[in-house]
Coordinates of C-alpha atoms in Angstrom, one line a residue:
M1 CA -38.1 128.7 -89.9
K2 CA -34.7 130.4 -89.8
I3 CA -34.8 130.3 -86.0
L4 CA -35.6 126.5 -86.0
N5 CA -32.7 125.9 -88.4
K6 CA -30.3 127.7 -86.1
I7 CA -31.5 125.6 -83.1
T8 CA -31.1 122.4 -85.1
C9 CA -27.6 123.3 -86.1
L10 CA -26.7 124.2 -82.5
V11 CA -28.0 120.8 -81.3
I12 CA -26.1 118.9 -84.1
C13 CA -22.9 120.8 -83.3
T14 CA -23.3 120.0 -79.6
V15 CA -23.9 116.3 -80.2
C16 CA -20.9 116.2 -82.6
S17 CA -18.7 117.9 -79.9
I18 CA -19.8 115.4 -77.3
S19 CA -19.2 112.5 -79.7
F20 CA -15.8 113.8 -80.5
A21 CA -14.7 113.9 -76.9
A22 CA -16.3 110.5 -76.3
N23 CA -14.2 109.0 -79.1
G24 CA -11.0 109.6 -77.2
Q25 CA -10.0 113.1 -78.0
T26 CA -9.4 113.9 -74.4
I27 CA -8.6 117.4 -73.4
Y28 CA -5.7 117.3 -70.9
K29 CA -4.1 120.1 -69.0
S30 CA -0.7 119.8 -67.5
G31 CA 1.5 122.0 -65.3
F32 CA 5.1 121.7 -64.0
A33 CA 6.9 123.3 -61.1
K34 CA 10.2 123.0 -59.5
A35 CA 11.3 124.2 -56.0
S36 CA 14.7 124.1 -54.4
I37 CA 15.3 122.0 -51.3
E38 CA 18.8 123.3 -50.9
P39 CA 19.6 123.9 -47.2
S40 CA 19.9 127.5 -46.0
K41 CA 22.9 128.8 -44.1
Y42 CA 21.2 127.6 -40.9
P43 CA 21.1 124.7 -39.9
F44 CA 24.9 124.9 -40.2
S45 CA 25.5 121.3 -41.1
L46 CA 23.3 118.3 -42.1
T47 CA 23.9 114.6 -42.0
L48 CA 23.8 112.9 -45.4
A49 CA 21.6 109.8 -45.8
G50 CA 22.2 106.5 -47.4
Y51 CA 25.5 105.1 -46.3
G52 CA 26.5 103.5 -43.0
Y53 CA 30.1 104.2 -43.8
P54 CA 32.3 105.9 -42.8
R55 CA 31.4 105.0 -39.2
D56 CA 31.9 108.6 -38.0
G57 CA 29.3 109.9 -40.4
R58 CA 29.0 112.1 -43.5
F59 CA 28.1 115.8 -42.9
S60 CA 27.6 118.7 -45.3
L61 CA 29.7 121.3 -43.5
D62 CA 32.5 122.9 -45.6
W63 CA 34.9 125.6 -44.5
I64 CA 36.0 128.6 -46.6
K65 CA 38.9 130.8 -45.6
K66 CA 38.0 134.4 -44.9
T67 CA 40.9 136.2 -43.2
T68 CA 43.6 135.9 -40.5
L69 CA 44.1 137.4 -37.1
E70 CA 47.3 137.7 -34.9
D71 CA 47.5 135.9 -31.6
C72 CA 43.7 135.5 -31.2
T73 CA 42.7 134.3 -27.8
A74 CA 38.9 134.7 -28.0
F75 CA 36.3 134.7 -30.7
T76 CA 32.5 135.2 -30.8
G77 CA 29.6 136.9 -32.6
N78 CA 26.0 138.0 -32.5
N79 CA 23.3 138.6 -35.1
E80 CA 25.3 141.2 -37.0
V81 CA 28.9 141.4 -35.7
L82 CA 31.9 139.2 -35.0
F83 CA 34.3 140.0 -32.2
A84 CA 37.9 138.8 -31.5
I85 CA 40.6 139.4 -29.0
S86 CA 43.8 139.9 -31.0
N87 CA 47.1 140.9 -29.4
G88 CA 45.1 142.0 -26.3
N89 CA 42.8 144.3 -28.4
L90 CA 39.1 143.8 -28.9
L91 CA 38.3 143.7 -32.6
M92 CA 34.9 143.8 -34.3
T93 CA 33.6 143.5 -37.9
K94 CA 30.2 143.1 -39.5
A95 CA 29.6 139.5 -40.3
T96 CA 29.4 140.0 -44.1
E97 CA 31.1 138.4 -47.1
K98 CA 34.2 140.5 -46.5
L99 CA 35.5 140.9 -42.9
N100 CA 37.0 144.3 -42.1
W101 CA 38.3 144.3 -38.5
K102 CA 38.6 147.4 -36.4
S103 CA 39.9 147.8 -32.8
I104 CA 37.5 149.2 -30.2
G105 CA 39.8 149.0 -27.1
K106 CA 42.2 147.0 -25.0
S107 CA 40.9 143.7 -23.5
E108 CA 43.8 141.7 -22.1
G109 CA 43.6 138.4 -20.2
I110 CA 40.3 137.3 -21.8
V111 CA 40.1 133.7 -22.8
S112 CA 36.5 133.4 -23.9
L113 CA 33.8 135.8 -25.3
A114 CA 30.1 135.8 -25.7
A115 CA 28.1 138.5 -27.5
G116 CA 24.5 139.6 -26.7
K117 CA 22.7 142.3 -28.7
K118 CA 24.4 145.2 -26.8
I119 CA 26.7 143.6 -24.2
L120 CA 29.8 141.4 -24.3
Y121 CA 30.5 138.8 -21.7
A122 CA 33.9 137.3 -21.1
V123 CA 35.9 134.9 -19.0
N124 CA 39.3 136.1 -18.1
N125 CA 42.4 134.0 -17.1
R126 CA 41.4 134.1 -13.5
G127 CA 38.0 132.5 -14.1
E128 CA 36.1 135.7 -13.5
I129 CA 32.9 136.5 -15.5
M130 CA 33.0 140.0 -16.9
S131 CA 30.6 142.2 -19.0
S132 CA 30.9 145.4 -21.0
G133 CA 28.9 147.3 -23.6
F134 CA 30.7 147.7 -26.9
S135 CA 29.0 150.6 -28.8
G136 CA 30.3 153.5 -26.7
G137 CA 33.7 152.2 -25.6
L138 CA 34.7 149.3 -23.3
N139 CA 34.1 149.2 -19.5
W140 CA 34.6 145.7 -18.2
K141 CA 32.9 144.9 -14.9
K142 CA 33.1 141.8 -12.9
L143 CA 29.8 139.9 -12.5
T144 CA 30.9 136.8 -10.6
A145 CA 33.4 134.0 -10.7
V146 CA 33.1 130.4 -11.6
N147 CA 35.8 127.8 -10.7
D148 CA 37.9 126.7 -13.7
A149 CA 35.7 128.6 -16.1
I150 CA 37.2 128.6 -19.7
N151 CA 34.2 129.0 -22.0
I152 CA 31.1 131.2 -22.1
A153 CA 28.0 131.6 -24.2
V154 CA 24.8 133.7 -23.9
L155 CA 21.3 133.2 -25.2
N156 CA 18.1 135.1 -24.2
D157 CA 19.5 136.5 -20.9
I158 CA 20.9 133.1 -19.9
L159 CA 24.6 132.8 -19.4
Y160 CA 26.3 129.4 -20.0
V161 CA 29.7 128.7 -18.6
A162 CA 31.9 125.6 -19.1
D163 CA 34.8 124.5 -16.9
R164 CA 37.9 122.6 -17.8
K165 CA 36.1 119.3 -17.4
G166 CA 33.4 120.3 -19.9
V167 CA 30.7 120.7 -17.2
I168 CA 28.3 123.4 -18.3
T169 CA 26.2 125.5 -15.9
F170 CA 23.8 128.3 -16.5
S171 CA 22.5 131.4 -14.7
N172 CA 19.8 134.0 -15.4
L173 CA 21.3 137.4 -16.0
N174 CA 18.3 139.1 -14.6
S175 CA 18.9 137.5 -11.1
K176 CA 20.3 139.9 -8.6
I177 CA 22.4 137.2 -7.1
P178 CA 23.8 134.7 -9.7
S179 CA 23.1 131.1 -9.0
W180 CA 24.5 128.4 -11.2
T181 CA 22.6 125.2 -12.3
K182 CA 24.2 122.3 -14.2
C183 CA 22.9 122.1 -17.7
S184 CA 25.0 119.4 -19.3
S185 CA 28.6 118.2 -19.9
L186 CA 30.7 117.5 -23.0
S187 CA 34.0 115.8 -22.8
N188 CA 37.0 117.5 -24.5
L189 CA 35.0 120.8 -24.9
I190 CA 37.2 123.7 -26.0
S191 CA 34.7 126.2 -27.4
M192 CA 31.0 126.7 -27.3
V193 CA 28.4 129.1 -28.7
A194 CA 24.6 129.5 -28.1
Y195 CA 22.3 130.1 -31.0
D196 CA 18.6 129.7 -31.7
G197 CA 17.7 127.5 -28.7
S198 CA 20.8 125.2 -28.9
L199 CA 24.3 125.0 -27.7
Y200 CA 27.1 124.2 -30.1
G201 CA 30.3 122.7 -28.8
L202 CA 33.7 122.2 -30.4
T203 CA 35.9 119.3 -29.1
T204 CA 39.6 118.7 -29.1
N205 CA 39.1 115.9 -31.7
D206 CA 37.6 118.4 -34.2
E207 CA 34.0 117.4 -33.8
L208 CA 31.1 119.8 -33.7
M209 CA 28.3 118.9 -31.3
K210 CA 24.8 120.3 -30.8
L211 CA 22.6 120.3 -27.7
D212 CA 18.9 121.2 -28.0
L213 CA 18.1 123.4 -25.1
K214 CA 14.4 123.3 -25.8
Q215 CA 14.2 119.6 -25.0
R216 CA 14.8 118.1 -21.6
N217 CA 17.0 115.1 -21.1
T218 CA 18.6 115.4 -24.5
T219 CA 22.1 114.4 -25.3
W220 CA 24.8 116.1 -27.5
T221 CA 24.5 115.1 -31.2
K222 CA 27.4 115.3 -33.7
I223 CA 26.7 117.6 -36.6
A224 CA 30.1 117.7 -38.2
R225 CA 33.6 116.3 -37.9
Y226 CA 37.1 116.6 -39.4
N227 CA 37.3 114.4 -42.5
G228 CA 40.4 115.8 -44.3
V229 CA 38.3 116.8 -47.3
S230 CA 35.6 119.4 -46.7
Y231 CA 36.3 119.7 -43.0
D232 CA 40.0 119.8 -43.3
I233 CA 41.1 122.4 -40.7
H234 CA 41.9 122.2 -37.0
L235 CA 39.8 124.7 -35.0
K236 CA 40.3 126.2 -31.6
S237 CA 37.1 128.3 -31.4
I238 CA 33.7 128.7 -33.1
A239 CA 31.3 131.7 -33.4
V240 CA 28.0 132.5 -35.0
G241 CA 27.6 135.9 -36.7
N242 CA 24.7 136.9 -39.0
H243 CA 23.3 133.3 -39.0
T244 CA 26.6 131.9 -40.2
L245 CA 29.0 129.6 -38.4
Y246 CA 32.6 130.7 -38.2
G247 CA 35.7 128.8 -37.1
L248 CA 39.1 130.0 -35.9
T249 CA 42.0 127.7 -36.5
K250 CA 44.9 127.0 -34.2
D251 CA 47.1 129.2 -36.5
N252 CA 44.5 132.1 -36.3
Y253 CA 42.8 131.8 -39.7
V254 CA 39.1 132.7 -39.7
F255 CA 36.9 130.4 -41.8
A256 CA 33.2 130.6 -42.6
G257 CA 31.0 127.5 -42.7
R258 CA 28.8 126.6 -45.6
H259 CA 27.1 123.5 -47.0
L260 CA 29.2 121.6 -49.6
T261 CA 26.6 121.2 -52.4
T262 CA 26.2 121.1 -56.1
G263 CA 23.4 123.6 -55.6
D264 CA 20.6 121.9 -57.5
L265 CA 18.8 119.7 -54.9
S266 CA 15.1 120.1 -55.8
V267 CA 11.5 119.0 -55.8
T268 CA 9.7 118.6 -59.2
A269 CA 6.0 118.3 -59.7
L270 CA 3.9 117.4 -62.7
A271 CA 0.1 118.0 -62.5
I272 CA -2.2 116.5 -65.1
S273 CA -6.0 117.0 -65.3
S274 CA -8.9 116.1 -67.4
G275 CA -12.4 117.1 -66.6
K276 CA -12.8 117.2 -62.8
Q277 CA -9.9 114.8 -62.1
T278 CA -6.3 115.9 -61.3
V279 CA -3.3 113.9 -60.3
V280 CA 0.2 115.1 -59.4
V281 CA 3.5 113.2 -59.6
V282 CA 6.2 114.6 -57.3
G283 CA 9.9 113.8 -57.6
T284 CA 12.2 114.6 -54.6
D285 CA 16.0 114.5 -54.6
L286 CA 16.1 112.6 -51.3
C287 CA 17.1 109.1 -50.2
G288 CA 13.6 108.5 -48.8
L289 CA 10.7 109.8 -46.9
G290 CA 8.6 108.3 -44.1
Y291 CA 4.9 107.7 -44.3
D292 CA 4.0 110.2 -41.5
F293 CA 5.8 113.0 -43.2
V294 CA 4.3 112.3 -46.6
T295 CA 0.9 112.1 -45.0
S296 CA 1.4 115.5 -43.4
V297 CA 2.3 116.9 -46.8
K298 CA -0.7 115.4 -48.4
Q299 CA -3.0 116.8 -45.7
E300 CA -1.6 120.3 -46.3
V301 CA -2.1 119.9 -50.1
N302 CA -5.7 118.8 -49.5
R303 CA -6.3 121.8 -47.2
K304 CA -4.9 124.2 -49.7
Y305 CA -5.8 122.7 -53.1
H306 CA -8.6 120.2 -52.3
L307 CA -6.6 117.3 -53.8
P308 CA -7.2 113.9 -52.2
A309 CA -4.2 112.0 -50.9
A310 CA -4.6 109.3 -53.5
A311 CA -4.1 111.9 -56.2
V312 CA -0.6 112.9 -55.0
M313 CA 2.3 110.5 -55.5
V314 CA 5.5 111.4 -53.8
N315 CA 8.6 109.6 -55.1
S316 CA 12.1 109.7 -53.8
S317 CA 15.0 109.5 -56.2
H318 CA 17.1 107.6 -53.6
T319 CA 20.1 109.8 -53.9
H320 CA 22.6 108.8 -51.3
F321 CA 23.9 112.4 -51.1
G322 CA 20.8 114.2 -49.7
P323 CA 20.1 115.3 -46.2
V324 CA 18.6 112.7 -43.8
A325 CA 14.8 113.1 -44.2
Q326 CA 13.4 110.2 -42.2
H327 CA 13.8 108.4 -38.9
W328 CA 16.6 105.9 -38.7
P329 CA 16.5 104.4 -35.1
A330 CA 19.1 101.7 -35.7
W331 CA 21.7 104.1 -37.1
P332 CA 24.2 106.2 -35.1
E333 CA 22.6 109.1 -33.1
F334 CA 23.6 111.7 -35.6
V335 CA 21.5 109.9 -38.3
Q336 CA 18.5 108.9 -36.2
Q337 CA 16.5 112.0 -36.5
P338 CA 16.2 114.4 -39.5
D339 CA 16.8 118.1 -38.8
S340 CA 13.4 119.5 -37.9
L341 CA 14.3 123.0 -39.2
Y342 CA 15.2 121.5 -42.6
M343 CA 12.1 119.3 -42.7
N344 CA 9.6 121.8 -41.6
G345 CA 11.2 125.0 -42.8
I346 CA 12.6 124.0 -46.2
L347 CA 11.4 120.6 -47.4
K348 CA 7.7 120.5 -46.5
P349 CA 7.0 124.0 -47.8
A350 CA 8.9 123.3 -51.0
I351 CA 6.9 120.2 -51.8
V352 CA 3.6 121.9 -51.1
K353 CA 4.7 124.9 -53.1
A354 CA 5.8 122.8 -56.1
I355 CA 2.5 120.9 -56.1
G356 CA 0.5 124.1 -55.8
A357 CA 2.5 125.8 -58.6
A358 CA 2.1 122.8 -60.9
I359 CA -1.7 122.9 -60.4
K360 CA -1.9 126.6 -60.9
T361 CA 0.1 126.6 -64.1
M362 CA -1.8 123.9 -65.8
Q363 CA -2.7 124.6 -69.4
P364 CA -4.0 122.5 -72.4
A365 CA -1.5 120.0 -73.5
D366 CA -1.0 116.8 -75.5
L367 CA 0.5 113.8 -73.7
Y368 CA 2.7 111.2 -75.3
F369 CA 4.4 108.0 -74.0
G370 CA 7.5 106.2 -75.2
R371 CA 9.6 103.3 -74.0
G372 CA 13.2 102.5 -74.6
K373 CA 16.1 100.5 -73.1
T374 CA 19.1 101.4 -71.0
A375 CA 22.3 99.7 -69.9
I376 CA 23.1 102.0 -66.9
G377 CA 22.4 99.3 -64.3
A378 CA 22.9 95.7 -63.3
N379 CA 21.5 93.5 -60.5
R380 CA 23.8 93.8 -57.5
A381 CA 22.1 91.1 -55.3
L382 CA 21.4 88.0 -57.3
T383 CA 23.7 85.6 -59.2
G384 CA 23.2 82.6 -61.4
D385 CA 20.8 82.0 -64.3
S386 CA 18.0 84.5 -65.1
V387 CA 19.2 87.4 -63.0
P388 CA 16.4 89.9 -63.4
Y389 CA 16.8 93.6 -64.5
D390 CA 14.0 95.7 -65.9
N391 CA 16.0 97.9 -68.1
D392 CA 13.1 99.8 -69.5
V393 CA 13.2 103.6 -69.7
D394 CA 9.7 105.0 -69.7
V395 CA 9.1 108.6 -71.0
L396 CA 6.0 110.7 -70.6
S397 CA 6.2 113.9 -72.7
T398 CA 3.7 116.7 -72.2
V399 CA 3.5 119.4 -74.9
T400 CA 1.5 122.5 -74.3
I401 CA -0.8 123.4 -77.1
K402 CA -0.3 127.1 -77.0
N403 CA 3.5 127.4 -77.2
Q404 CA 4.7 123.8 -77.7
Q405 CA 6.6 123.8 -74.4
K406 CA 7.8 120.3 -73.6
T407 CA 8.1 118.7 -70.2
V408 CA 9.6 115.2 -69.9
L409 CA 9.1 112.7 -67.1
F410 CA 11.5 109.8 -67.3
L411 CA 11.5 106.7 -65.2
T412 CA 13.9 103.8 -64.7
G413 CA 15.1 101.8 -61.8
C414 CA 18.6 102.2 -60.5
H415 CA 20.3 103.2 -57.2
A416 CA 21.7 106.8 -57.1
V417 CA 24.5 105.5 -55.0
F418 CA 27.9 106.3 -56.4
K419 CA 30.5 107.6 -55.5
N420 CA 31.1 107.7 -51.8
E421 CA 34.7 108.8 -52.1
G422 CA 36.6 112.1 -51.6
A423 CA 34.7 115.4 -51.7
E424 CA 31.9 113.7 -53.6
G425 CA 31.0 111.6 -50.6
F426 CA 30.4 114.7 -48.5
T427 CA 28.6 116.8 -51.1
I428 CA 24.9 117.4 -51.2
S429 CA 23.8 116.3 -54.7
P430 CA 20.9 114.7 -56.6
N431 CA 23.5 112.4 -58.2
F432 CA 22.9 111.0 -61.7
P433 CA 19.1 111.8 -61.7
G434 CA 19.9 115.5 -61.4
L435 CA 22.7 115.4 -63.9
T436 CA 20.4 113.7 -66.4
R437 CA 17.7 116.3 -66.0
K438 CA 20.2 119.0 -66.7
L439 CA 21.6 117.3 -69.8
L440 CA 18.1 116.8 -71.2
R441 CA 17.2 120.5 -70.6
D442 CA 20.4 121.7 -72.2
K443 CA 20.4 119.6 -75.4
N444 CA 16.9 118.6 -76.4
N445 CA 14.7 121.7 -76.5
I446 CA 13.1 120.4 -73.3
A447 CA 11.8 123.1 -71.0
N448 CA 11.4 120.9 -67.9
A449 CA 12.7 117.4 -67.0
M450 CA 11.9 115.3 -64.0
F451 CA 13.1 111.9 -62.8
I452 CA 11.0 109.2 -61.1
Q453 CA 12.8 106.3 -59.5
G454 CA 11.6 102.9 -60.7
C455 CA 12.1 99.6 -59.0
G456 CA 15.8 100.0 -58.4
G457 CA 16.1 98.3 -55.0
D458 CA 18.6 95.7 -56.2
I459 CA 20.0 97.6 -59.2
N460 CA 23.3 99.6 -59.0
P461 CA 24.9 101.6 -61.8
V462 CA 27.5 99.7 -63.8
D463 CA 29.6 102.8 -63.8
D464 CA 30.8 104.4 -60.6
N465 CA 31.0 107.8 -62.3
P466 CA 27.6 109.5 -62.0
Q467 CA 28.4 111.9 -64.8
R468 CA 28.9 109.0 -67.2
T469 CA 25.7 107.3 -65.9
A470 CA 23.8 110.5 -66.5
A471 CA 25.2 110.9 -70.0
S472 CA 24.1 107.3 -70.9
L473 CA 20.7 107.8 -69.4
A474 CA 20.2 111.1 -71.1
A475 CA 21.1 109.6 -74.5
D476 CA 18.6 106.7 -73.9
V477 CA 15.8 109.2 -73.1
T478 CA 16.7 111.2 -76.1
T479 CA 16.5 108.1 -78.3
V480 CA 13.0 107.5 -77.1
L481 CA 12.0 111.1 -77.7
N482 CA 13.3 110.9 -81.3
Q483 CA 11.1 108.0 -82.1
P484 CA 7.3 108.0 -82.7
L485 CA 5.5 108.3 -79.4
Q486 CA 2.1 107.0 -78.6
K487 CA -0.5 109.7 -77.8
I488 CA -2.3 109.4 -74.4
Q489 CA -6.1 109.5 -74.6
G490 CA -8.8 108.8 -72.1
P491 CA -10.0 109.7 -68.6
I492 CA -8.1 110.0 -65.4
S493 CA -8.6 107.9 -62.3
F494 CA -6.5 107.2 -59.2
Y495 CA -6.5 104.7 -56.3
M496 CA -4.6 103.9 -53.1
D497 CA -4.5 100.3 -51.9
S498 CA -2.4 98.5 -49.3
V499 CA -1.3 95.1 -48.2
N500 CA -0.6 94.5 -44.5
F501 CA 1.9 91.8 -43.7
P502 CA 1.6 90.4 -40.1
V503 CA 4.7 90.8 -38.1
K504 CA 6.3 87.6 -36.7
K505 CA 7.7 89.2 -33.6
W506 CA 11.0 88.2 -32.0
T507 CA 10.8 87.2 -28.4
A508 CA 12.6 89.3 -25.8
Q509 CA 15.0 86.4 -25.2
E510 CA 15.8 86.2 -28.9
M511 CA 16.4 90.0 -29.0
L512 CA 18.7 89.8 -25.9
A513 CA 20.6 86.9 -27.4
F514 CA 21.0 88.7 -30.7
R515 CA 22.3 91.8 -28.8
K516 CA 24.8 89.7 -26.8
D517 CA 26.1 88.1 -30.0
N518 CA 26.8 91.5 -31.5
D519 CA 27.9 93.5 -28.5
K520 CA 31.6 93.0 -28.9
G521 CA 32.8 96.6 -28.6
N522 CA 35.1 96.5 -31.5
E523 CA 33.6 99.4 -33.5
N524 CA 32.2 97.2 -36.2
V525 CA 29.5 99.1 -38.1
E526 CA 27.3 96.1 -38.7
E527 CA 27.5 94.8 -35.1
E528 CA 26.8 98.3 -33.7
K529 CA 23.8 98.6 -35.9
N530 CA 22.5 95.2 -34.6
V531 CA 22.9 96.3 -31.0
R532 CA 21.0 99.5 -31.6
W533 CA 18.3 97.5 -33.4
A534 CA 18.0 95.2 -30.4
D535 CA 17.9 98.1 -27.9
Y536 CA 15.2 99.8 -30.0
M537 CA 13.0 96.7 -30.3
L538 CA 13.4 95.8 -26.6
N539 CA 12.3 99.3 -25.6
L540 CA 9.3 99.0 -28.0
D541 CA 8.5 95.6 -26.6
K542 CA 8.5 96.9 -23.0
A543 CA 6.1 99.6 -24.0
N544 CA 4.0 97.1 -26.0
K545 CA 4.5 99.2 -29.1
I546 CA 6.1 96.8 -31.6
P547 CA 4.1 97.2 -34.9
T548 CA 1.8 94.3 -35.6
S549 CA 2.0 94.7 -39.4
M550 CA 4.2 95.9 -42.1
P551 CA 2.2 97.7 -44.8
V552 CA 3.0 98.0 -48.5
Y553 CA 1.2 100.9 -50.2
I554 CA 0.1 100.5 -53.8
Q555 CA -0.9 103.7 -55.6
T556 CA -2.4 103.6 -59.1
Y557 CA -2.9 106.4 -61.7
N558 CA -4.7 105.8 -64.9
V559 CA -4.0 108.8 -67.2
G560 CA -5.9 107.7 -70.3
N561 CA -4.2 104.6 -71.7
W562 CA -1.1 105.1 -69.5
K563 CA -1.0 103.4 -66.1
L564 CA 1.5 104.4 -63.4
I565 CA 1.8 102.2 -60.3
G566 CA 3.7 103.5 -57.3
L567 CA 4.9 101.1 -54.6
S568 CA 6.2 102.0 -51.2
R569 CA 9.6 100.9 -49.9
E570 CA 12.8 100.0 -51.8
V571 CA 11.2 97.9 -54.5
V572 CA 13.4 95.3 -56.3
T573 CA 13.3 95.0 -60.0
D574 CA 11.2 91.8 -60.1
Y575 CA 8.1 93.8 -59.2
S576 CA 8.3 96.0 -62.2
I577 CA 8.6 93.0 -64.5
G578 CA 5.8 91.1 -62.8
I579 CA 3.3 94.0 -62.7
K580 CA 3.8 94.9 -66.4
K581 CA 3.0 91.3 -67.2
L582 CA -0.5 91.8 -65.6
W583 CA -1.4 94.1 -68.5
P584 CA 0.4 92.7 -71.6
G585 CA 0.7 95.1 -74.4
K586 CA -0.5 98.0 -72.3
L587 CA 1.4 101.1 -71.3
V588 CA 2.3 100.4 -67.7
S589 CA 5.1 102.1 -65.7
V590 CA 6.1 101.0 -62.2
A591 CA 7.8 103.2 -59.6
G592 CA 9.2 102.2 -56.2
Y593 CA 10.2 104.5 -53.4
C594 CA 6.7 106.1 -53.3
N595 CA 5.0 107.7 -50.3
D596 CA 7.0 105.6 -47.7
V597 CA 10.5 104.3 -47.9
S598 CA 10.6 102.1 -44.7
S599 CA 12.5 99.0 -45.9
Y600 CA 13.3 97.0 -49.0
L601 CA 10.5 95.1 -50.8
P602 CA 12.3 91.9 -51.8
T603 CA 11.3 88.5 -53.3
S604 CA 11.7 85.0 -51.9
R605 CA 14.9 84.8 -53.8
H606 CA 16.4 87.6 -51.8
I607 CA 15.0 86.4 -48.6
N608 CA 16.2 82.8 -49.0
A609 CA 19.7 83.9 -50.1
H610 CA 19.9 86.3 -47.1
T611 CA 20.9 89.2 -49.4
Y612 CA 21.1 92.7 -48.0
E613 CA 17.8 93.4 -49.7
G614 CA 16.1 90.3 -48.2
F615 CA 17.6 90.3 -44.7
G616 CA 20.3 92.6 -43.4
S617 CA 18.7 95.9 -44.6
F618 CA 15.7 95.3 -42.3
F619 CA 17.9 95.9 -39.3
W620 CA 19.2 99.2 -40.7
Y621 CA 15.6 100.2 -41.3
A622 CA 14.6 99.2 -37.7
Q623 CA 11.9 96.9 -38.9
P624 CA 10.3 94.5 -36.5
A625 CA 10.7 91.5 -38.9
I626 CA 11.5 90.6 -42.5
F627 CA 8.8 89.9 -45.0
P628 CA 7.4 86.4 -45.5
E629 CA 8.8 84.5 -48.5
S630 CA 5.4 84.9 -50.3
V631 CA 5.6 88.8 -50.2
Y632 CA 6.1 89.1 -54.0
E633 CA 3.2 86.8 -54.8
T634 CA 0.9 88.5 -52.3
V635 CA 1.6 92.0 -53.7
I636 CA 1.2 90.9 -57.3
D637 CA -2.0 89.0 -56.5
K638 CA -3.4 92.1 -54.7
I639 CA -2.7 94.3 -57.8
K640 CA -4.2 91.7 -60.1
Q641 CA -7.3 91.3 -57.9
E642 CA -8.0 95.0 -57.7
N643 CA -7.3 95.5 -61.4
R644 CA -7.3 99.3 -61.0

């Protein structure tokens, strides 16, 4: 009888437990992680994304004064050491924070140096190519001679020599009889160095250029230029030592290169699970990411953590002060391709790492939602009556049950665009989203904060000072957190849908006419962009590779009674307003810039008015066409029809 009573009690308790969970007392787990996407010392300089101006580009390279040399005629380095010819003496120093030069012998008449692991190579004032060891004293020997040789570089037993016209030839050091083959040429070349599969050239107009030696038929690409702010010195020579770029000025000061950065560019990830379902929201301090790259990230996440692609949402904050991270075929050549080392060596591993760490650190937590208002933005594109602006600030707060640690996700739509002036315009920075995160962590007993960009395609800050914008937004988020929040309860589900808009292709004749109208050779940024667009499309047309459709991706998370919809492209504010109306009275948040930022997503109002968002931007994005006037209605109808 006692045994029967125990069994009865166990059954009753189990039924009660199941009923309790079924009545909405969902058990969630949440985890947060952050990973740096700050560039390392190498690559030496990165192009910043987001602005077509200034015409000559924005680059991250900054110069820091280290020391001075007297009458320096040659300058080079290797993996550990810097070398210089000063007053006819060969000096060397370890390439560390502090440079301590010491003389290792006389070396007069040398105009250019290159350093291998154990051997120095030089060009003297007679155009002769010399070599010498440097560890046990100097013993210069003539190897050969090259007409008008003035610059030399070495990489993996290949010697590169440039003449006065900038013609670069190379020869294998292992050959018994040197033979020289043309490699490339660079106008106004005054110094060059070889490093990690590339040649770097300094020109007389203070530009730093890069040539990828691993790729055939490539051209020189600008990686930095004099701007009078961060790059504010006039160089006569460059060197690489200990993976750091160094410059020697015309008045013989040695500078070390570094990235000008606020130091807090990052990826944040929030993982939420209930039962067998897990979703992750990822915020990146970048202008935008392309579909192919995001897909490769999701594939790696699936391989490592068995999370389907539809359960990973990757949002870009749209800071205009992050490294180029997607393809821009209609931009100048220095913007067209992201740096592969940064993308594959820093960015992709950081995103995957953050997602994995967020999943691994999940622990039981309560979830709460709140909504407030903000006045940080205004519609920059439309005028007249009823100008739209969704000024909602949505806040998701996760609080761990064990130690009450609070993580806050906040979402609003506004361009992270100001201020492209002075040093700020050349500084790697998350802009106001990063500043807001820091303010929230510092003042509100918040352990972690992450920003998700909403539908800010046509919304700019009303204040051109990002610090003040951040302070206002942080205050708005704090106001929400100080009010009663609604507890999130219910199961998790996730979906990925898409709408494919057929491309109305331009004819080749239309492209050629458009090109002719814009090819005026007057260095107008807009016209040059249009010419590049036409050239790109004409090449695609010849190869029969013009896309036949323009997809818009629609990702939906249901975390209990909170719905998060993430749209691809630069989504204008109307979409957030319209999507929320589909579920009146419900907790619905809408993010743009998710999974693929390949153009704007405008409405008919933008298209008919030929605003930047509705027309001109599509040429910057190298799109084959603009969207039809019905794009807004089509997307909204798709979301309504699916009713995820």
